[in-house]
Coordinates of C-alpha atoms in Angstrom, one line a residue:
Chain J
X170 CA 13.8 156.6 177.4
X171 CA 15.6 154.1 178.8
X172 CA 16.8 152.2 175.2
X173 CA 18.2 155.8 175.0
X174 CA 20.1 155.9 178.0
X175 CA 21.6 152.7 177.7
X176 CA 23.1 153.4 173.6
X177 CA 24.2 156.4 175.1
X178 CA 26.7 154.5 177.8
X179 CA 27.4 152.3 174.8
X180 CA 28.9 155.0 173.0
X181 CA 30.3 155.9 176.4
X182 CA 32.3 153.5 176.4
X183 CA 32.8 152.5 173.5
X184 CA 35.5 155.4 172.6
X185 CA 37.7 154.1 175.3
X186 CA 37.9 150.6 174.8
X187 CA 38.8 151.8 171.3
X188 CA 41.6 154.0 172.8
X189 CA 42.6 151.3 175.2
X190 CA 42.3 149.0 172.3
X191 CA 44.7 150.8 170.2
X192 CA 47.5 151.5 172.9
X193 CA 47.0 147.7 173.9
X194 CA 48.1 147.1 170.0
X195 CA 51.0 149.5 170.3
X196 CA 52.5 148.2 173.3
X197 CA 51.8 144.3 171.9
X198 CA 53.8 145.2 168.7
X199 CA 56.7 146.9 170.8
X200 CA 56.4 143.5 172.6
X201 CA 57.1 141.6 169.8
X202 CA 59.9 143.7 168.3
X203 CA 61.8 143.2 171.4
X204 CA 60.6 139.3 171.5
X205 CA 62.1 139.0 168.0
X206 CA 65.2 140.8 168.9
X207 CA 66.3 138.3 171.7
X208 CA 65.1 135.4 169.8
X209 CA 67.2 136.7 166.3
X210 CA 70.2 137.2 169.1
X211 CA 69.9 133.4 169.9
X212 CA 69.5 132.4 166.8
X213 CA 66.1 130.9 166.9
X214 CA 65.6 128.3 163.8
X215 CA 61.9 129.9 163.3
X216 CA 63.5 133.6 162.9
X217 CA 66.0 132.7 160.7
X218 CA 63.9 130.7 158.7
X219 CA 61.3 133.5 158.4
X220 CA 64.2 135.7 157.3
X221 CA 65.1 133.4 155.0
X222 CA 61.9 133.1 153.2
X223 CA 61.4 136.9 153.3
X224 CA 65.0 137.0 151.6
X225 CA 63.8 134.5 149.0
X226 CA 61.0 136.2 148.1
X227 CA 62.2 139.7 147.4
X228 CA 65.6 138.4 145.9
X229 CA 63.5 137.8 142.4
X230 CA 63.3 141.3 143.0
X231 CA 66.2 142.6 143.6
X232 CA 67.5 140.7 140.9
X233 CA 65.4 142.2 138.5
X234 CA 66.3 145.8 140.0
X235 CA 70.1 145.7 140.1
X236 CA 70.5 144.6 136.6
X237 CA 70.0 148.1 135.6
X238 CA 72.2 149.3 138.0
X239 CA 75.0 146.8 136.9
X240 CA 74.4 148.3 132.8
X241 CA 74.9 151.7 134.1
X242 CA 78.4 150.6 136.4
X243 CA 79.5 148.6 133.2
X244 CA 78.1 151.8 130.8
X245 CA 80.6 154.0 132.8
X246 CA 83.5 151.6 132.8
X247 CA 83.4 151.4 129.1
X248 CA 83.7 155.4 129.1
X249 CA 86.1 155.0 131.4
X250 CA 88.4 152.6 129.5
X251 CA 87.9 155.1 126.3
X252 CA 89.6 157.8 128.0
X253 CA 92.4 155.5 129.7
X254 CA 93.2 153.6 126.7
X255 CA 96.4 155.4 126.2
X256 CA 97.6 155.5 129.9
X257 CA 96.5 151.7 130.1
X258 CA 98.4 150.5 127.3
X259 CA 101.2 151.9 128.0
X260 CA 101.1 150.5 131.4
X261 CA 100.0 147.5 130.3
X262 CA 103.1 147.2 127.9
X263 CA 105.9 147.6 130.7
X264 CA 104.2 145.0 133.0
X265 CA 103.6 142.8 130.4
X266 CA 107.2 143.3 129.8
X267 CA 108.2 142.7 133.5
X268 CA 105.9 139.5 133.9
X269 CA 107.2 137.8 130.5
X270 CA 110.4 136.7 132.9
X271 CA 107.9 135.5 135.2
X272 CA 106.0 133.5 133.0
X273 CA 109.3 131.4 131.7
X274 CA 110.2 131.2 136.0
X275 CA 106.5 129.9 136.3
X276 CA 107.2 127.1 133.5
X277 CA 110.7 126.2 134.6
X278 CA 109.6 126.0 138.5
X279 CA 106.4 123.9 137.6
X280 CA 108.6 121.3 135.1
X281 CA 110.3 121.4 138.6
X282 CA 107.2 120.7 140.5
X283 CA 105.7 118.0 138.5
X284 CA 109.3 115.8 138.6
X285 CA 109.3 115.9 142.2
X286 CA 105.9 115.3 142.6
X287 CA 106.3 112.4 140.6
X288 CA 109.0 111.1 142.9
X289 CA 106.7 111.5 145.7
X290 CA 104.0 110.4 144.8
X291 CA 102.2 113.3 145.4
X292 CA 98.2 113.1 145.9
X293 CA 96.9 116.7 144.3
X294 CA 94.0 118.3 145.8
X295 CA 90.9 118.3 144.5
X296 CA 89.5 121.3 142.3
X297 CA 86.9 123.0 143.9
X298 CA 82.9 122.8 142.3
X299 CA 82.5 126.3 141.5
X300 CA 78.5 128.0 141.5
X301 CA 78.5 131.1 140.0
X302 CA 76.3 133.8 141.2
X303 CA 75.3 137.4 141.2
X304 CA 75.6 139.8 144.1
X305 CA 71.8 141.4 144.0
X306 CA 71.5 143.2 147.0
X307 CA 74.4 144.9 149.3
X308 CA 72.8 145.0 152.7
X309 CA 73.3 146.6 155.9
X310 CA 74.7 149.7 155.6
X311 CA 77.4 150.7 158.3
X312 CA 75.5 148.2 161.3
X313 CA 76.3 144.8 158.8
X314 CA 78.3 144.1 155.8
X315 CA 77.1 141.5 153.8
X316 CA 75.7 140.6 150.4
X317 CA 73.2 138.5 149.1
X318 CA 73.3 136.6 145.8
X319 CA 71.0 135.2 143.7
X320 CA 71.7 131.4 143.9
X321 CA 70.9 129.4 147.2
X322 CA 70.3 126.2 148.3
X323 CA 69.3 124.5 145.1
X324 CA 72.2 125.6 143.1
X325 CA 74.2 123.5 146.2
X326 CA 75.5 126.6 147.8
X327 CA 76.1 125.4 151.7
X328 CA 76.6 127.6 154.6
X329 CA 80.5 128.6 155.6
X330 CA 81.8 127.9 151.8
X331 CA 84.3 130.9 150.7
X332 CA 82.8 133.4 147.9
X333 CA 85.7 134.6 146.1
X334 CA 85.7 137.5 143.2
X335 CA 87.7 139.8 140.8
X336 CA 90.8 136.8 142.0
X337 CA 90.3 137.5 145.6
X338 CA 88.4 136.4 148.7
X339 CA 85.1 137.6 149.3
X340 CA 83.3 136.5 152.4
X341 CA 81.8 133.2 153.4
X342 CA 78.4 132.2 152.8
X343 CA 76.3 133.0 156.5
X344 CA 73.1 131.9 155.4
X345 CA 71.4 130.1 153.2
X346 CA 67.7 130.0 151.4
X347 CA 66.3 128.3 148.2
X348 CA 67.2 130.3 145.7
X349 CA 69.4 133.2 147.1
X350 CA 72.6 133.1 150.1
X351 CA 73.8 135.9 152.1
X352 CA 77.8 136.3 152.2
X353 CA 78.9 137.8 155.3
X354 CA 81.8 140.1 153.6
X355 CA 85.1 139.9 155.1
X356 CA 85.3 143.1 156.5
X357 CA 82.1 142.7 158.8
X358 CA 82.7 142.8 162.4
X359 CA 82.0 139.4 163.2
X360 CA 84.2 137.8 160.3
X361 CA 87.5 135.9 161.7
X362 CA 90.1 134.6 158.9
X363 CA 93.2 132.6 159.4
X364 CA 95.6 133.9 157.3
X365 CA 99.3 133.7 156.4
X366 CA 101.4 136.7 155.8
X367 CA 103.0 135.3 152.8
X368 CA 106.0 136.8 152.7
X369 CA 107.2 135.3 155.9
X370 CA 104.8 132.7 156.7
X371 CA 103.6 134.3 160.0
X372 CA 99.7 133.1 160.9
X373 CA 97.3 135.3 162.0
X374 CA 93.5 136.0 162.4
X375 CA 92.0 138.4 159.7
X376 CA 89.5 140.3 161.9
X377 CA 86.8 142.7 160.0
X378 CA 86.0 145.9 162.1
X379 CA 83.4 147.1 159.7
X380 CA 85.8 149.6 158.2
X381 CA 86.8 148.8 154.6
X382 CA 90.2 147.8 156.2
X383 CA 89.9 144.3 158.2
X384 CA 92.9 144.9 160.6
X385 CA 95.2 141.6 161.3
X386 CA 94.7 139.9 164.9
X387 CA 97.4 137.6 166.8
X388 CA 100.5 138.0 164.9
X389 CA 103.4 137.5 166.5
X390 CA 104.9 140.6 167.9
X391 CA 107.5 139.7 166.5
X392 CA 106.7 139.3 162.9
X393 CA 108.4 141.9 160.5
X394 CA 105.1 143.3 158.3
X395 CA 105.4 146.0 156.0
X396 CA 102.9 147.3 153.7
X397 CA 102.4 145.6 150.2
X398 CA 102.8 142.0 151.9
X399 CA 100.5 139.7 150.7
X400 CA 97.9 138.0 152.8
X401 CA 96.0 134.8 151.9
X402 CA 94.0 132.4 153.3
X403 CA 96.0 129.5 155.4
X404 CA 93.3 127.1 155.7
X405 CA 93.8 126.4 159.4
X406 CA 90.1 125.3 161.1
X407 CA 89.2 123.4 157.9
X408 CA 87.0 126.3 156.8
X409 CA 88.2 127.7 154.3
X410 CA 91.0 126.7 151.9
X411 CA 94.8 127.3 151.9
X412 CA 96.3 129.8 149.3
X413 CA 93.1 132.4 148.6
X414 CA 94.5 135.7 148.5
X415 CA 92.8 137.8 150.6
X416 CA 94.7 141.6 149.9
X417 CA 98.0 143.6 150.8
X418 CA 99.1 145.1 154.2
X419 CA 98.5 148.8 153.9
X420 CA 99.9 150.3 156.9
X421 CA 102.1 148.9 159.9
X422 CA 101.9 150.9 163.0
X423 CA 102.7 149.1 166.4
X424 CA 100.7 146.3 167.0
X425 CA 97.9 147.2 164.2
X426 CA 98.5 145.8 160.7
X427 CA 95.5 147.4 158.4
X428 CA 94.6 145.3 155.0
X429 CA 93.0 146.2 151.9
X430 CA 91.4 143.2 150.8
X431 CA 92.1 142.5 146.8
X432 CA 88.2 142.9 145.8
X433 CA 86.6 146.1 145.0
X434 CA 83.4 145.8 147.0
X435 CA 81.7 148.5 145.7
X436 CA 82.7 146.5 141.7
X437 CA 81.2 143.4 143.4
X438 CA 78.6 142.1 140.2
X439 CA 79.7 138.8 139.9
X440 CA 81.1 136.3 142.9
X441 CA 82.2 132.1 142.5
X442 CA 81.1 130.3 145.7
X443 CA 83.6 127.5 146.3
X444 CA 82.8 124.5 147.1
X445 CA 86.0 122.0 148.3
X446 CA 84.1 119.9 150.2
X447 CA 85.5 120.7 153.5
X448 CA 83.4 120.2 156.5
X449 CA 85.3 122.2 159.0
X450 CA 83.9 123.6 162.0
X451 CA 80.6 122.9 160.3
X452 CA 78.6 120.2 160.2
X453 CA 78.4 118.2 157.0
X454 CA 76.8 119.8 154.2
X455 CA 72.6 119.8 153.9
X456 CA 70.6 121.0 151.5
X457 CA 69.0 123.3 153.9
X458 CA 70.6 126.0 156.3
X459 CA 73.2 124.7 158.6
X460 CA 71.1 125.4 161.5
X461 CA 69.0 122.7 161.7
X462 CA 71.7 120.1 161.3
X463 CA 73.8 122.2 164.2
X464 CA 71.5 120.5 166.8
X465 CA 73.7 117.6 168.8
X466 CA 72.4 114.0 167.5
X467 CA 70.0 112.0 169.2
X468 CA 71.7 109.4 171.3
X469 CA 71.7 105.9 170.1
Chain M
X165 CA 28.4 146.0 139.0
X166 CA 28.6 149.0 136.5
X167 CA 32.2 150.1 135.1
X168 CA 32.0 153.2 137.4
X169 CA 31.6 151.5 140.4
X170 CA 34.6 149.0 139.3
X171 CA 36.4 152.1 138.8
X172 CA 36.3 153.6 142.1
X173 CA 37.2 150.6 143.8
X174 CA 40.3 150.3 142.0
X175 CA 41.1 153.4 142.4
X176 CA 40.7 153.2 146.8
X177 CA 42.6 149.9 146.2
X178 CA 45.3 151.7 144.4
X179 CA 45.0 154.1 147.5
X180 CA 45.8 151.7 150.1
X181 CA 48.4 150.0 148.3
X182 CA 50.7 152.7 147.2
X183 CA 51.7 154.1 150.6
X184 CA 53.3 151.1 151.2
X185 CA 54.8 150.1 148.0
X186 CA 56.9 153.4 147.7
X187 CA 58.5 152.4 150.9
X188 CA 59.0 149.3 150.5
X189 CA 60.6 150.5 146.8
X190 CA 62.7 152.8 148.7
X191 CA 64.3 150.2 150.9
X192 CA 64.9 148.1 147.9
X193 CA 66.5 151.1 146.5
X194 CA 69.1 151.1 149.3
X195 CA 70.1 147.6 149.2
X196 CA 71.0 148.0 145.7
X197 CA 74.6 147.3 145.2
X198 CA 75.5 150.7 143.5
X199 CA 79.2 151.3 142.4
X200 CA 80.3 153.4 144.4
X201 CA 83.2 153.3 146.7
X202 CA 81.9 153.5 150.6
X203 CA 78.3 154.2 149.5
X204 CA 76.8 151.1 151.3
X205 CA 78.6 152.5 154.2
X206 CA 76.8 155.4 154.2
X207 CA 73.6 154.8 152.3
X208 CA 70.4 156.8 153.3
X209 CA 67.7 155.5 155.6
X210 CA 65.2 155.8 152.1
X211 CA 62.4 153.4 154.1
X212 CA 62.3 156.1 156.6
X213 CA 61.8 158.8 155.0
X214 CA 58.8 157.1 153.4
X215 CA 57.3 156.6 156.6
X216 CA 57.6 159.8 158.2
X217 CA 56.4 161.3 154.5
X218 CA 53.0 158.9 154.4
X219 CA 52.6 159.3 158.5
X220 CA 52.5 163.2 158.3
X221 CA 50.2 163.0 155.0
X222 CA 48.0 160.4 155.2
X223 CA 48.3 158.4 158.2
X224 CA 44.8 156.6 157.4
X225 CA 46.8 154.6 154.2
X226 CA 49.7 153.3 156.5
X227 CA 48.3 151.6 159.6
X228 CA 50.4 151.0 162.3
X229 CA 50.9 147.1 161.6
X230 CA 51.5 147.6 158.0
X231 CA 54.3 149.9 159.1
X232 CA 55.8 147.4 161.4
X233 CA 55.9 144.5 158.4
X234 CA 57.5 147.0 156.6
X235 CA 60.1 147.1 159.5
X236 CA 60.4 143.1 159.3
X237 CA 61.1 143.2 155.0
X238 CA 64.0 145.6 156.1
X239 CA 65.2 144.0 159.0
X240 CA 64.8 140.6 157.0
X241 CA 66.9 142.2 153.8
X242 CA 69.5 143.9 156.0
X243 CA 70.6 141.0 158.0
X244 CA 70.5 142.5 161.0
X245 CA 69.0 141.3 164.2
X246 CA 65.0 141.0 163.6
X247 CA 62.9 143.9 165.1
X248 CA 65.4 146.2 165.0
X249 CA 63.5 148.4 161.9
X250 CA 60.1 147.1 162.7
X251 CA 60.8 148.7 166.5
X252 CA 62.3 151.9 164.9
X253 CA 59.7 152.6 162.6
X254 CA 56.8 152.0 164.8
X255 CA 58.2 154.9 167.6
X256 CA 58.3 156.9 164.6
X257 CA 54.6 156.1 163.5
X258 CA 53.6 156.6 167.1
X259 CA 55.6 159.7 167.7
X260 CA 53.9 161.3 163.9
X261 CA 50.9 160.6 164.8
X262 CA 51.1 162.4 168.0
X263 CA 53.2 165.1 166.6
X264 CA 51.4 165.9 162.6
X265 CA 49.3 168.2 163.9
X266 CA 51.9 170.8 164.1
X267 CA 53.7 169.9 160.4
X268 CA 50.5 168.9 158.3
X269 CA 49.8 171.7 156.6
X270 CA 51.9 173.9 157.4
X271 CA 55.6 175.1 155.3
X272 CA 58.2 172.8 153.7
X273 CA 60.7 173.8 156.3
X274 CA 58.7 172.8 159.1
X275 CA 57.9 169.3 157.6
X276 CA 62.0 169.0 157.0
X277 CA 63.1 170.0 160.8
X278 CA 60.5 167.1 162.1
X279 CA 62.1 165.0 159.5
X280 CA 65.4 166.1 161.2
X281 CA 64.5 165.3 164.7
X282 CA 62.8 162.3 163.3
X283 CA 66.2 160.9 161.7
X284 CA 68.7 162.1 164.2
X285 CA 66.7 159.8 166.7
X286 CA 66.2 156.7 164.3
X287 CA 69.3 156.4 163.2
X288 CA 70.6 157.2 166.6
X289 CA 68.1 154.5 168.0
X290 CA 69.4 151.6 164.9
X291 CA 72.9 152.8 166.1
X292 CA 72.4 152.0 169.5
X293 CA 70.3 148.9 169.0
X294 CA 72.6 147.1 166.5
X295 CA 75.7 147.4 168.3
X296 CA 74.3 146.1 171.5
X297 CA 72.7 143.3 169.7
X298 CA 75.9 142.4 167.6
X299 CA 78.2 143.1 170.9
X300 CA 80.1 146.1 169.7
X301 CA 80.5 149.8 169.0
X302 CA 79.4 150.1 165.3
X303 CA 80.8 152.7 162.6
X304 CA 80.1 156.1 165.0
X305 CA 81.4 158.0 162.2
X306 CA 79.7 156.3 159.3
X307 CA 76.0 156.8 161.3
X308 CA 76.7 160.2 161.8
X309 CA 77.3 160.3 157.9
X310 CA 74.3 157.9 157.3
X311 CA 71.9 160.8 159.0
X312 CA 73.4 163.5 157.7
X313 CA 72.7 161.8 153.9
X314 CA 69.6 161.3 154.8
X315 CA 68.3 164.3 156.1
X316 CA 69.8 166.3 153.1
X317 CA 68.3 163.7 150.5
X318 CA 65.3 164.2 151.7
X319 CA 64.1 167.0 150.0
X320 CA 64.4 164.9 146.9
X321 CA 62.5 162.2 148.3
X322 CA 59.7 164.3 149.6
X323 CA 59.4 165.9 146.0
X324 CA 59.6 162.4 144.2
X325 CA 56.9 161.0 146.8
X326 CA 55.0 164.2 146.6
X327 CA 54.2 163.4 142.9
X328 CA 53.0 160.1 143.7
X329 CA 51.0 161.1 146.0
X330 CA 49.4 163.9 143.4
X331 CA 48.9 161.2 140.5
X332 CA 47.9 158.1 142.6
X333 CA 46.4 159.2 146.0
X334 CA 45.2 162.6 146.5
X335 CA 45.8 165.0 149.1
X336 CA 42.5 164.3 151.2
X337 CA 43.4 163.9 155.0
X338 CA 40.5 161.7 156.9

């Protein structure tokens, strides 16, 4: 009688520890997300280095996935091409045409180059290592534009080098893993470029709003801009280097000068991450992500 | 242990894999870099609708901690601000499992309006998160665009998991 009773209160209570239990391990995971948030907003070491070894392993993954994908983009560009053979060549022939009086320019003003380089002296910059990579995974949708690619830290890809494709530039490398890198693209919202306006030399900031337009910050007021000018890269703040051409000024309206950057972003298969040694704003180059090495030395 | 008995256990294994798999396959599906112009922009929330799919279904194969790892592998991917999905997708899993009763069971169109409520407040919620977290008003236009996608894909979506579900797990709710 009394074993009875007390299995009964047992079961009792039993069914609402279990609910308690369960709405306990609700509200601890809603906890956490928001615990994670605030630590991913100040950049905690641990979070990013769990992302980064989440990244790692699914990249493998990716990889495998987006080959497919990349057949099928090439499959339809060869179609493509078929059809616009004609329009192409005939294209093709007048600005070949048109850049056959640039190419003997080009030759005359580098016989030019090299003679007074001679005279000074000149020291010439040093070529850039170049690791080649392929973009895997485009991430983020509207919130974050950015890319990952498939070579990382032990291909000698460092955080803040410039990724550069299809003769323009990309992004800059954000993060880094083992075996895969994420490139903040240049049109993300928190991406700042100096750049030159080439035409007239006029500096500015690049500044990506997460439209596919990056809009052109600080330039003098001014500055004369009109669409088609070229903007590249000026190399100010050591981060990048001078003379990467970044796109063409599309539209000019009081105080905001839109650009189209030069790469296709949705054509993005293959990317060169550029390494010129420069150290920049950053600290000097580690095998693993910049973050650790971001912490202030120990004093002597 | 006799081949049967090997059998069925594969079989529940299977069970309480694939539920997970297919969105975790869907949110490698919308990180693949797809050549078209703007698409990234605008790409469907496919992880979602795998969750609210599997939550309505069979909420016994996607417990409520699988469903926030799930979050964390998108969060991780996306490069956004950890938590953010994880967050998102565990109101969802909370609010479905509240909510199924009414769309279990019942017609398509049903299931498709909770999915529309469901999105509308996801993406809205991502939306709102992400920009405070990054410090600015992100893309209004290209979220409403994102939900929009989304809930007309899903159809599709529902059909392709719906055949999964037929061949691999079976239509048994606990």
């Amino acid at each position: 009688m009394a074993a009875r009773g007390w299995n009964r209160s047992i079961a009792g209570l039993a069914v609402p520890l279990r609910v308690w239990a369960q709405r306990f391990a609700f509200l601890a995971l809603v906890a956490l997300a928001f615990a994670l948030m605030l630590l991913s907003k100040a950049e905690s070491v641990a979070v990013e280095r769990a992302r980064l070894a989440i990244v790692d392993a699914f990249v493998p993954i990716l990889d495998v996935m987006s080959r497919p994908v990349q057949s099928a983009g090439e499959a339809v560009d060869a179609v493509d091409g078929l059809f616009l053979t004609y329009a192409d060549n005939t294209r093709l022939r007048h600005e070949n045409a048109e850049l056959a009086k640039w190419v003997d320019l080009a030759r005359q003003l580098e016989l030019e180059n090299a003679t007074l380089r001679a005279q000074l002296s000149h020291v010439p910059d040093n070529p850039p290592k170049l690791v080649s990579a392929r973009v895997v995974a485009d991430t983020g949708g509207a919130f974050f534009q950015s890319v990952l690619v498939n070579a990382g830290g032990r291909d000698f890809v460092r955080r803040g080098q410039a990724v550069v494709a299809q003769g323009g530039l990309v992004g800059r490398v954000a993060a880094v893993g083992e075996r895969s890198a994420r490139v903040l693209l240049l049109t993300d919202i928190n991406s700042r470029i100096p750049v030159i306006v080439l035409s007239t030399g006029d500096r500015a900031v690049l500044a990506g709003d997460n439209t596919r337009q990056p809009k052109l910050l600080y330039l003098p007021s001014t500055a004369p801009v009109s669409p088609g000018d070229r903007i590249v890269t000026s190399g100010d703040g050591g981060l990048f280097p001078r003379g990467l051409v970044v796109g063409s000024v599309v539209e000019a309206t009081d105080g905001r000068v839109s650009v189209e950057p030069l790469v296709d972003f949705a054509r993005l298969d293959q990317a060169l991450v550029l390494d010129y040694g420069l150290d920049g704003v950053l600290p000097p180059p580690e095998r693993m992500p910049a973050r650790e090495t971001l912490a202030p030395a120990p004093a002597k | 242990m006799n081949p049967a008995g090997i059998a069925a256990q594969l079989e529940r294994a299977t069970r309480g894999i694939v539920p997970a798999a297919t969105v975790l396959l869907l949110v490698l599906v919308s990180m693949l870099p797809l050549p078209v112009a703007g698409l990234s922009n605008v790409m469907p929330a496919f992880g979602l609708m795998a969750v609210y799919y599997w939550v309505v279904l069979r909420p016994d194969l996607l417990p409520r901690t699988v469903v926030f790892g799930l979050g964390l592998v998108t969060d991780a991917l996306s490069g956004l601000p950890f938590g953010i999905h994880a967050l998102v997708y565990l109101l969802v899993h909370a609010a479905m499992l509240d909510q199924r009763r009414f769309i279990a069971g019942r017609p398509f169109w049903l299931f498709w309006g909770g999915f529309v409520l469901v999105a509308t407040a996801a993406t809205a919620g991502t939306w709102l998160l992400a920009s405070l977290l990054r410090g600015a008003i992100l893309a209004p236009t290209a979220t409403l665009v994102t939900t929009l996608l989304t809930i007309a894909i899903f159809p599709l979506a529902t059909f392709l998991l719906l055949r999964v579900q037929r061949g691999l797990v079976g239509a048994d709710v606990r």
